[in-house]
């Protein structure tokens, strides 16, 4: 007929009796492992931990016979429903989303959070996933190797191109230098010839 919270209270002997006691602290319940079916029809075994707290002692006592058992069953039911909406690959990636979908607050109980502890696919699926991951690693390694070889060939081609340009520029500069040298020599010979002719003409005039 009354709910007494922590503190000093007066009870009448042989008339007042405590029917239920509830702790208002946060409780941790172990959710047993269960088999769930994913959207792509793969069976996975999942277990977790449920964190809850009594917020209404009267409802937790008279709303259900065993609120802890009921909370675990409700969490398992919600978990199966959440897993059924996801494919196997996404169950490993979206644990936080699954945890949020499992949270509910019935019978004066506040479910604080649900944490998935372990997800275990069948052994055949695990082997297939390992093969897939190994193939992905080998693929990335081959891509990296081919990209390295391609970059090496590009670098070699760029080096050969730069060397050819440098060589041609060197030859061109050498030809220019030789042409300029020949021009200087021709001018010197012409100047010497002109000077010689001028000297001979001067002598003839005298």
Short mmCIF file of C-alpha atoms in Angstrom, two decimals:
data_model
loop_
_atom_site.label_atom_id
_atom_site.label_comp_id
_atom_site.label_asym_id
_atom_site.label_seq_id
_atom_site.Cartn_x
_atom_site.Cartn_y
_atom_site.Cartn_z
CA UNK A 1 0.00 0.00 0.00
CA UNK A 2 3.04 2.34 0.06
CA UNK A 3 6.47 2.82 -1.48
CA UNK A 4 9.20 3.78 0.99
CA UNK A 5 12.42 5.21 -0.38
CA UNK A 6 15.69 5.47 1.50
CA UNK A 7 15.41 7.20 4.87
CA UNK A 8 13.73 6.84 8.27
CA UNK A 9 10.23 5.34 8.28
CA UNK A 10 7.84 4.04 10.97
CA UNK A 11 6.27 0.61 10.46
CA UNK A 12 3.55 -1.06 12.54
CA UNK A 13 4.68 -4.52 13.68
CA UNK A 14 2.66 -7.51 12.43
CA UNK A 15 0.71 -5.17 10.13
CA UNK A 16 3.32 -3.55 7.87
CA UNK A 17 5.63 -5.92 6.01
CA UNK A 18 8.11 -5.28 3.24
CA UNK A 19 6.86 -7.10 0.14
CA UNK A 20 9.66 -6.17 -2.30
CA UNK A 21 13.03 -4.54 -2.08
CA UNK A 22 14.57 -2.77 -5.06
CA UNK A 23 18.02 -1.28 -5.52
CA UNK A 24 18.04 1.96 -7.49
CA UNK A 25 21.64 1.45 -8.53
CA UNK A 26 22.61 0.51 -12.07
CA UNK A 27 22.50 -3.26 -12.62
CA UNK A 28 24.49 -5.27 -15.14
CA UNK A 29 22.85 -8.35 -16.65
CA UNK A 30 24.51 -10.92 -18.81
CA UNK A 31 22.49 -11.62 -21.96
CA UNK A 32 23.08 -15.28 -22.91
CA UNK A 33 24.35 -16.17 -26.36
CA UNK A 34 21.62 -16.62 -28.92
CA UNK A 35 21.46 -17.40 -32.63
CA UNK A 36 20.24 -14.61 -34.91
CA UNK A 37 19.52 -14.66 -38.65
CA UNK A 38 20.90 -11.80 -40.72
CA UNK A 39 19.20 -10.24 -43.72
CA UNK A 40 21.27 -12.42 -46.08
CA UNK A 41 20.20 -15.60 -44.18
CA UNK A 42 23.41 -16.22 -42.22
CA UNK A 43 23.18 -17.54 -38.65
CA UNK A 44 25.38 -15.74 -36.12
CA UNK A 45 25.77 -16.30 -32.39
CA UNK A 46 25.63 -13.06 -30.39
CA UNK A 47 25.91 -12.38 -26.69
CA UNK A 48 26.05 -9.11 -24.82
CA UNK A 49 25.67 -7.16 -21.62
CA UNK A 50 22.58 -5.19 -20.57
CA UNK A 51 22.84 -2.15 -18.30
CA UNK A 52 19.58 -1.13 -16.60
CA UNK A 53 18.28 0.80 -13.62
CA UNK A 54 15.04 0.73 -11.62
CA UNK A 55 13.34 4.13 -11.88
CA UNK A 56 9.88 3.11 -10.64
CA UNK A 57 10.09 0.46 -7.89
CA UNK A 58 6.33 -0.09 -7.75
CA UNK A 59 6.03 -0.91 -11.45
CA UNK A 60 9.09 -3.17 -11.31
CA UNK A 61 7.45 -5.11 -8.47
CA UNK A 62 3.83 -5.30 -9.63
CA UNK A 63 4.16 -4.77 -13.38
CA UNK A 64 6.02 -8.05 -13.97
CA UNK A 65 6.95 -11.04 -11.87
CA UNK A 66 10.69 -10.90 -12.71
CA UNK A 67 11.83 -7.66 -14.32
CA UNK A 68 15.42 -8.86 -14.82
CA UNK A 69 14.35 -11.97 -16.73
CA UNK A 70 11.83 -9.93 -18.71
CA UNK A 71 14.43 -7.29 -19.60
CA UNK A 72 16.83 -9.97 -20.86
CA UNK A 73 14.12 -11.59 -22.96
CA UNK A 74 13.07 -8.24 -24.37
CA UNK A 75 16.71 -7.40 -25.22
CA UNK A 76 17.15 -10.74 -27.01
CA UNK A 77 13.94 -10.22 -29.00
CA UNK A 78 14.95 -6.68 -30.00
CA UNK A 79 18.43 -7.92 -30.90
CA UNK A 80 17.07 -10.59 -33.23
CA UNK A 81 14.88 -7.98 -34.90
CA UNK A 82 17.80 -5.56 -35.32
CA UNK A 83 20.13 -8.25 -36.72
CA UNK A 84 17.43 -9.35 -39.18
CA UNK A 85 17.57 -5.92 -40.82
CA UNK A 86 21.33 -6.06 -41.51
CA UNK A 87 23.57 -8.12 -43.75
CA UNK A 88 26.42 -10.06 -42.17
CA UNK A 89 29.15 -7.60 -43.15
CA UNK A 90 27.26 -4.68 -41.62
CA UNK A 91 26.69 -6.41 -38.26
CA UNK A 92 30.38 -5.92 -37.46
CA UNK A 93 30.33 -2.27 -38.55
CA UNK A 94 27.08 -1.05 -36.96
CA UNK A 95 27.28 -2.28 -33.39
CA UNK A 96 26.34 1.14 -32.04
CA UNK A 97 23.19 1.18 -34.21
CA UNK A 98 22.22 -2.28 -32.97
CA UNK A 99 22.84 -1.24 -29.37
CA UNK A 100 20.54 1.77 -29.78
CA UNK A 101 17.71 -0.33 -31.24
CA UNK A 102 17.83 -2.76 -28.31
CA UNK A 103 17.37 -0.03 -25.67
CA UNK A 104 13.85 0.24 -24.20
CA UNK A 105 12.22 1.20 -20.86
CA UNK A 106 9.37 -1.11 -19.73
CA UNK A 107 7.96 -1.93 -16.26
CA UNK A 108 9.55 1.04 -14.49
CA UNK A 109 12.96 -0.04 -15.79
CA UNK A 110 15.31 2.26 -17.67
CA UNK A 111 17.61 0.34 -20.00
CA UNK A 112 20.71 2.52 -20.10
CA UNK A 113 22.57 0.70 -22.85
CA UNK A 114 23.16 -2.67 -24.45
CA UNK A 115 26.67 -3.68 -25.48
CA UNK A 116 27.34 -6.52 -27.91
CA UNK A 117 30.17 -8.57 -26.48
CA UNK A 118 30.81 -11.06 -29.23
CA UNK A 119 29.54 -11.88 -32.73
CA UNK A 120 30.43 -15.38 -33.93
CA UNK A 121 29.52 -16.40 -37.50
CA UNK A 122 29.61 -20.09 -38.54
CA UNK A 123 33.03 -21.59 -39.15
CA UNK A 124 32.42 -21.86 -42.92
CA UNK A 125 31.53 -18.18 -43.10
CA UNK A 126 34.61 -17.29 -41.05
CA UNK A 127 36.82 -19.24 -43.47
CA UNK A 128 35.18 -17.54 -46.45
CA UNK A 129 35.68 -14.13 -44.82
CA UNK A 130 39.34 -14.93 -44.13
CA UNK A 131 39.82 -15.99 -47.76
CA UNK A 132 38.14 -12.79 -48.91
CA UNK A 133 40.35 -10.66 -46.65
CA UNK A 134 43.44 -12.55 -47.81
CA UNK A 135 42.43 -12.02 -51.44
CA UNK A 136 41.90 -8.31 -50.74
CA UNK A 137 45.35 -8.04 -49.16
CA UNK A 138 46.96 -9.86 -52.11
CA UNK A 139 45.06 -7.63 -54.51
CA UNK A 140 46.27 -4.49 -52.74
CA UNK A 141 49.82 -5.86 -52.73
CA UNK A 142 49.70 -6.57 -56.49
CA UNK A 143 48.24 -3.13 -57.18
CA UNK A 144 50.94 -1.48 -55.09
CA UNK A 145 53.64 -3.52 -56.85
CA UNK A 146 52.29 -2.69 -60.33
CA UNK A 147 51.99 0.99 -59.42
CA UNK A 148 55.57 0.93 -58.18
CA UNK A 149 56.80 -0.71 -61.39
CA UNK A 150 54.81 1.76 -63.48
CA UNK A 151 56.25 4.67 -61.53
CA UNK A 152 59.73 3.23 -61.97
CA UNK A 153 59.21 2.97 -65.74
CA UNK A 154 57.88 6.52 -65.82
CA UNK A 155 60.89 7.74 -63.87
CA UNK A 156 63.25 5.89 -66.23
CA UNK A 157 61.48 7.34 -69.27
CA UNK A 158 61.60 10.82 -67.77
CA UNK A 159 65.29 10.37 -67.03
CA UNK A 160 66.02 9.15 -70.57
CA UNK A 161 64.03 12.07 -71.97
CA UNK A 162 65.90 14.57 -69.82
CA UNK A 163 69.22 12.97 -70.80
CA UNK A 164 68.35 13.12 -74.52
CA UNK A 165 67.30 16.77 -74.22
CA UNK A 166 70.47 17.61 -72.34
CA UNK A 167 72.58 15.77 -74.94
CA UNK A 168 70.85 17.51 -77.87
CA UNK A 169 71.16 20.88 -76.17
CA UNK A 170 74.84 20.14 -75.59
CA UNK A 171 75.37 19.26 -79.25
CA UNK A 172 73.47 22.37 -80.34
CA UNK A 173 75.57 24.55 -78.06
CA UNK A 174 78.74 22.90 -79.37
CA UNK A 175 77.68 23.59 -82.94
CA UNK A 176 76.88 27.20 -82.05
CA UNK A 177 80.24 27.58 -80.37
CA UNK A 178 82.01 26.06 -83.37
CA UNK A 179 80.09 28.32 -85.78
CA UNK A 180 80.94 31.38 -83.72
CA UNK A 181 84.57 30.30 -83.61
CA UNK A 182 84.63 29.81 -87.41
CA UNK A 183 83.04 33.23 -87.86
CA UNK A 184 85.66 34.86 -85.65
CA UNK A 185 88.41 33.08 -87.57
CA UNK A 186 86.97 34.18 -90.93
CA UNK A 187 86.71 37.77 -89.73
CA UNK A 188 90.30 37.65 -88.47
CA UNK A 189 91.57 36.25 -91.80
CA UNK A 190 89.56 38.84 -93.76
CA UNK A 191 90.84 41.64 -91.55
CA UNK A 192 94.41 40.42 -91.94
CA UNK A 193 93.98 40.17 -95.75
CA UNK A 194 92.50 43.68 -95.87
CA UNK A 195 95.34 45.03 -93.79
CA UNK A 196 97.87 43.29 -96.04
CA UNK A 197 96.28 44.68 -99.23
CA UNK A 198 96.17 48.11 -97.75
CA UNK A 199 99.86 47.91 -96.92
CA UNK A 200 100.75 46.71 -100.44
CA UNK A 201 98.67 49.49 -102.02
CA UNK A 202 100.35 52.05 -99.84
CA UNK A 203 103.78 50.81 -100.81
CA UNK A 204 102.84 50.79 -104.53
CA UNK A 205 101.60 54.34 -104.24
CA UNK A 206 104.83 55.46 -102.73
#
